[in-house]
PDB file of C-alpha atoms in Angstrom:
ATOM      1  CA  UNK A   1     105.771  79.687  97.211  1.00 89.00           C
ATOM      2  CA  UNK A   2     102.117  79.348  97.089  1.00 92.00           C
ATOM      3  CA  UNK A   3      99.845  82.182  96.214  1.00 90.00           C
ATOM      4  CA  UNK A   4      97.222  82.897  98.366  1.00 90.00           C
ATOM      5  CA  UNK A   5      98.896  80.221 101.541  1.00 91.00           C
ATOM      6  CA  UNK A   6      96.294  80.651 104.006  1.00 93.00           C
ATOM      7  CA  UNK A   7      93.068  80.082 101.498  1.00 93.00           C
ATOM      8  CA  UNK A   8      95.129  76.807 100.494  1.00 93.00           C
ATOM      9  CA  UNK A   9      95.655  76.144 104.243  1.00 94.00           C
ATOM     10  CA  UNK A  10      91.741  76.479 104.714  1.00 93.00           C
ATOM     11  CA  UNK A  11      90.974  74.391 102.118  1.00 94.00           C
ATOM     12  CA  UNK A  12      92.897  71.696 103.523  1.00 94.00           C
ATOM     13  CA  UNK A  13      91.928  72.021 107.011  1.00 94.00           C
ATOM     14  CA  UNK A  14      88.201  71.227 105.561  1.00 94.00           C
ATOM     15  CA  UNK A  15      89.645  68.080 103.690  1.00 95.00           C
ATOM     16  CA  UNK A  16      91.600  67.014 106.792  1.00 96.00           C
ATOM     17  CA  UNK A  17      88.031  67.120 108.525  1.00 95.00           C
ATOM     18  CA  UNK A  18      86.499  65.402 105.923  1.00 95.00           C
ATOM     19  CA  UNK A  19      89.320  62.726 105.999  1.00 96.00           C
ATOM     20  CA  UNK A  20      89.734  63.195 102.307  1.00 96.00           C
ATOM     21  CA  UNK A  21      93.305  63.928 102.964  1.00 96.00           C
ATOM     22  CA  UNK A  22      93.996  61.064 105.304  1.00 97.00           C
ATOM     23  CA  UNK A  23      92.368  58.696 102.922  1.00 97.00           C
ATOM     24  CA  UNK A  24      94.464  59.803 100.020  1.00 97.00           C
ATOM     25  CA  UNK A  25      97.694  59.659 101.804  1.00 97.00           C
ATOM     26  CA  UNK A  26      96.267  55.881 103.226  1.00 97.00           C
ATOM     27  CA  UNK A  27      96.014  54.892  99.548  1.00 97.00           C
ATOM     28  CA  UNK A  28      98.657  56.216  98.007  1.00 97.00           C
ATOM     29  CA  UNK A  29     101.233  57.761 100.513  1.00 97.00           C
ATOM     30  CA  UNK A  30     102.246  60.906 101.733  1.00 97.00           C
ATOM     31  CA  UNK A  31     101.972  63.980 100.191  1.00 97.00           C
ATOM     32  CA  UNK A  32     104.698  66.017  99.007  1.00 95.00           C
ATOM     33  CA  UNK A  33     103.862  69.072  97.390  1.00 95.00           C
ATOM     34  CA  UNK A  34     100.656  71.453  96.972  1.00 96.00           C
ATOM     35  CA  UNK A  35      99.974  73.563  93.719  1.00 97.00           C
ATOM     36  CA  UNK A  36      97.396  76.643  93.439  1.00 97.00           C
ATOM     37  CA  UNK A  37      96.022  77.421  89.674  1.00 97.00           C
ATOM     38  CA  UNK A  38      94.666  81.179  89.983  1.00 96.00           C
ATOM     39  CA  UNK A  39      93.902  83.660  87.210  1.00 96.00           C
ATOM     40  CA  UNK A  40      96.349  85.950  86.585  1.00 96.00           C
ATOM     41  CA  UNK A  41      97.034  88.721  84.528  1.00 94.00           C
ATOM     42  CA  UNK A  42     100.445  88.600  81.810  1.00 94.00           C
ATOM     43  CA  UNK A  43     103.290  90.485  83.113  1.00 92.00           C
ATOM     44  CA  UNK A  44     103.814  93.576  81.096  1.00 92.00           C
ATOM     45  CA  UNK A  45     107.906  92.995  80.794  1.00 90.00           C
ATOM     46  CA  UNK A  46     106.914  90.136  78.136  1.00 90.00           C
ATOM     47  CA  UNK A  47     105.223  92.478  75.960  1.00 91.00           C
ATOM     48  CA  UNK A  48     102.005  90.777  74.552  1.00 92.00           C
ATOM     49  CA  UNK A  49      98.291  92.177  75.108  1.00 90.00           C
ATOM     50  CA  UNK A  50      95.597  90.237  74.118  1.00 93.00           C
ATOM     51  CA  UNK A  51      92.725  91.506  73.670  1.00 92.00           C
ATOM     52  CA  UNK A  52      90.197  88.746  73.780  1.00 95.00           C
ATOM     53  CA  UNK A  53      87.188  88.145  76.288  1.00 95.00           C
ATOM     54  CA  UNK A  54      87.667  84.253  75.728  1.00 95.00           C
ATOM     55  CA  UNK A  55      91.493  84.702  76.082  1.00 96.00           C
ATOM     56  CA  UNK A  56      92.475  84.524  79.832  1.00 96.00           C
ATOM     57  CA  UNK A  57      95.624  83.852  82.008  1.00 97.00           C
ATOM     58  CA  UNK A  58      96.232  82.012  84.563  1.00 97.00           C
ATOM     59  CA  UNK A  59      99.376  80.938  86.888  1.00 97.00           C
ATOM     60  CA  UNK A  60     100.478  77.636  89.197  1.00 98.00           C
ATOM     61  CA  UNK A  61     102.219  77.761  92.443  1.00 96.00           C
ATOM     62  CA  UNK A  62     103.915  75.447  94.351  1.00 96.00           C
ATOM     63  CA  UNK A  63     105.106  75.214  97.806  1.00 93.00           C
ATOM     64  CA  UNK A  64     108.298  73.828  96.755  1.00 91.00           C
ATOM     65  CA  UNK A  65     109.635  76.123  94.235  1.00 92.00           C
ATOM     66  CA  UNK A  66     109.440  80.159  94.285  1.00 92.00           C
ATOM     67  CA  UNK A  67     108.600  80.370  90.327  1.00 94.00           C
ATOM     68  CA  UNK A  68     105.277  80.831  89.105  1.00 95.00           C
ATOM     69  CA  UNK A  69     104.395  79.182  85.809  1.00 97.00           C
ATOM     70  CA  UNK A  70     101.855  80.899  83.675  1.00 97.00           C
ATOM     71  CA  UNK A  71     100.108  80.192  80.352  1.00 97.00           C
ATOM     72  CA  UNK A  72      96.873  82.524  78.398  1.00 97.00           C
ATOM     73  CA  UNK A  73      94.914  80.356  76.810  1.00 95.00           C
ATOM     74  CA  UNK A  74      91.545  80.678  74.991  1.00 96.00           C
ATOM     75  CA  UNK A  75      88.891  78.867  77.366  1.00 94.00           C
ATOM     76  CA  UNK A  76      86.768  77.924  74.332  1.00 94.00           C
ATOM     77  CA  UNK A  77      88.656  76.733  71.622  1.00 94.00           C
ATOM     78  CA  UNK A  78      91.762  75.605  74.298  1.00 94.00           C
ATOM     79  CA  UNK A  79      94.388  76.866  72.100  1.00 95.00           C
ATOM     80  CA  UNK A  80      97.374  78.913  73.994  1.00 95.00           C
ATOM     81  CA  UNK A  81      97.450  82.456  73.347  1.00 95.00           C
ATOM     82  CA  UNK A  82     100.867  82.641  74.686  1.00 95.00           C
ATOM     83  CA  UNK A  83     103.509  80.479  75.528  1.00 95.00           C
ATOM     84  CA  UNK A  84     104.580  79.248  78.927  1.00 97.00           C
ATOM     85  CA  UNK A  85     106.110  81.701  81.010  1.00 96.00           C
ATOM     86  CA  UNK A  86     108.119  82.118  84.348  1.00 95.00           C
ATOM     87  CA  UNK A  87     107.803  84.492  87.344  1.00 92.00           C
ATOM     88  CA  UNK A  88     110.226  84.634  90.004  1.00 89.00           C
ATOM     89  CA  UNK A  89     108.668  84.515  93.364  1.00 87.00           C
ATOM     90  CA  UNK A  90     112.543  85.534  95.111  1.00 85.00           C
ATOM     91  CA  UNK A  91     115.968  85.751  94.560  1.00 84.00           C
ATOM     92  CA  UNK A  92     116.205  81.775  94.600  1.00 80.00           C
ATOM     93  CA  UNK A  93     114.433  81.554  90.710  1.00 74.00           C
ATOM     94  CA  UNK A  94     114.702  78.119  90.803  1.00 86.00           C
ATOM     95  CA  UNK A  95     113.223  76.580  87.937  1.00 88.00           C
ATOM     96  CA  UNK A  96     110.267  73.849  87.951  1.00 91.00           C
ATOM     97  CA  UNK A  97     111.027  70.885  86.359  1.00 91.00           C
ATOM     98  CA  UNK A  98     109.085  69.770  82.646  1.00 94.00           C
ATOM     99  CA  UNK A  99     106.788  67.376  84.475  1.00 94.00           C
ATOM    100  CA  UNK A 100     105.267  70.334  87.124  1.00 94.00           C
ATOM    101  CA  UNK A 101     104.651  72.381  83.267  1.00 96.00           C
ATOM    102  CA  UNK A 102     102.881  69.161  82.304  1.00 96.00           C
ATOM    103  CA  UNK A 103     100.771  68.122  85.693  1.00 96.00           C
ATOM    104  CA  UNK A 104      99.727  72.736  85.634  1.00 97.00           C
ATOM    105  CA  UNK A 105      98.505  72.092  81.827  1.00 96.00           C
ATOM    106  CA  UNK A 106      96.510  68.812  82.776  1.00 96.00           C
ATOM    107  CA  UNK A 107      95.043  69.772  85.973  1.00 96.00           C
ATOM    108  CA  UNK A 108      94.131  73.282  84.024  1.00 96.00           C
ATOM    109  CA  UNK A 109      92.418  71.985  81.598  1.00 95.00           C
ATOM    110  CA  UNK A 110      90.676  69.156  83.832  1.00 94.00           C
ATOM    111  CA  UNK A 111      89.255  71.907  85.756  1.00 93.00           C
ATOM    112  CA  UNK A 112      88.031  74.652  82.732  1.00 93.00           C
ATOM    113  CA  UNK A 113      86.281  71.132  81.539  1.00 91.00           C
ATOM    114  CA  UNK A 114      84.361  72.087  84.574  1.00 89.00           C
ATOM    115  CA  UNK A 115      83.786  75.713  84.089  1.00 86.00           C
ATOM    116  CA  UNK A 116      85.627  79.245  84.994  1.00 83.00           C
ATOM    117  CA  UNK A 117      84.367  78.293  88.193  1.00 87.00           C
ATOM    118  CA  UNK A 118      86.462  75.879  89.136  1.00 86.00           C
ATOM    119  CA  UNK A 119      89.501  78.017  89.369  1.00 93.00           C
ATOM    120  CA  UNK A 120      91.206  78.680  91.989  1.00 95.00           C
ATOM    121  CA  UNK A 121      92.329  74.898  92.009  1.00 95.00           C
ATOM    122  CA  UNK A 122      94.119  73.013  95.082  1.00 96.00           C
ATOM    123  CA  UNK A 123      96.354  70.268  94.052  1.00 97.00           C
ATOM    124  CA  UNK A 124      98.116  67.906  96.652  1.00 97.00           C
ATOM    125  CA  UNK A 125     100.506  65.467  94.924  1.00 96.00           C
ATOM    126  CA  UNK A 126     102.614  62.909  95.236  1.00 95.00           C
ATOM    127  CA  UNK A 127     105.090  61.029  92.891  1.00 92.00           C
ATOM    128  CA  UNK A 128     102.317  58.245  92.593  1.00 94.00           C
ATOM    129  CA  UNK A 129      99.081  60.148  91.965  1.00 96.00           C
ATOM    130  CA  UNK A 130      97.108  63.890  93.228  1.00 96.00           C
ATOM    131  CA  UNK A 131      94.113  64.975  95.054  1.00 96.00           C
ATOM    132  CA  UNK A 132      93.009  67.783  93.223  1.00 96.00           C
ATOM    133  CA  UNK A 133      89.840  70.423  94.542  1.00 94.00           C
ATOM    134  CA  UNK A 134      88.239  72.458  91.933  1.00 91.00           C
ATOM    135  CA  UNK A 135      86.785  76.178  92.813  1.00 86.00           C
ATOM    136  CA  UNK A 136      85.916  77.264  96.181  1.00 79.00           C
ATOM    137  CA  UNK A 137      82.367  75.626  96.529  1.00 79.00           C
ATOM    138  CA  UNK A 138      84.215  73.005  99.425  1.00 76.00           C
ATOM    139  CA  UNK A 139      84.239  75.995 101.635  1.00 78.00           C
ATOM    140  CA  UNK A 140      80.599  77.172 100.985  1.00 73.00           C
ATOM    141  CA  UNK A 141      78.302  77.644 103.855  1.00 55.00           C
ATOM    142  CA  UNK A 142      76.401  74.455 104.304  1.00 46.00           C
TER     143      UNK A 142
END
């Protein structure tokens, strides 16, 4: 389940406005899942502290699977500080599949490319392709 629902919902609202969502979907079909990239902190049952300023954690959520994926990783140098790792959401635990650990790596490190600003991240995808908002500066006051 998606962290943090009704900020995703708001963030789409203002793309559905925008028609940035209708254009997407006109180009390359309808969307089938959302994903949220927030910081995060490592659970304590896996047993590793870090204690590094540049070392931080962060987690993905989807609206179509009740396990969080999370991954530390040093925002300078890019290396992982930890390995992936899985947090049950329910009592369902399903499992995402390799590709969702992929697409949370890529659109992770697209966005740090842009700064620690840029997380929280918004992610609508599709089999074909994803429209993906970085930070929170689309629902800024204009």
């Amino acid at each position: 389940m998606l962290e943090n629902e009704a900020l995703f919902d708001e963030v789409e609202a203002e793309l559905k406005k925008r028609g940035s969502i209708q254009d997407f979907e006109e180009k390359y079909g309808k969307i089938t899942g959302r994903m949220i990239i927030t910081e995060t902190e490592i659970p304590e049952e896996l047993g590793i502290e870090i204690n590094d300023p540049d070392v931080h954690s962060f987690k993905a959520t989807f609206d179509f699977y009740n396990t969080a994926i999370g991954l530390a990783l040093n925002v300078k140098t890019r290396e992982a500080a930890t390995k992936f790792w899985l947090t049950p959401q329910d009592d369902r635990n399903d499992v995402p599949t390799d590709s969702w650990f992929e697409f949370f790596a890529m659109i992770l490190m697209e966005a740090l490319d842009e700064g620690m600003d840029s997380i929280p991240t918004f992610s609508f995808a599709n089999d074909s392709s994803d429209l993906t908002i970085s930070g929170l500066g689309l629902l800024e006051k204009k």
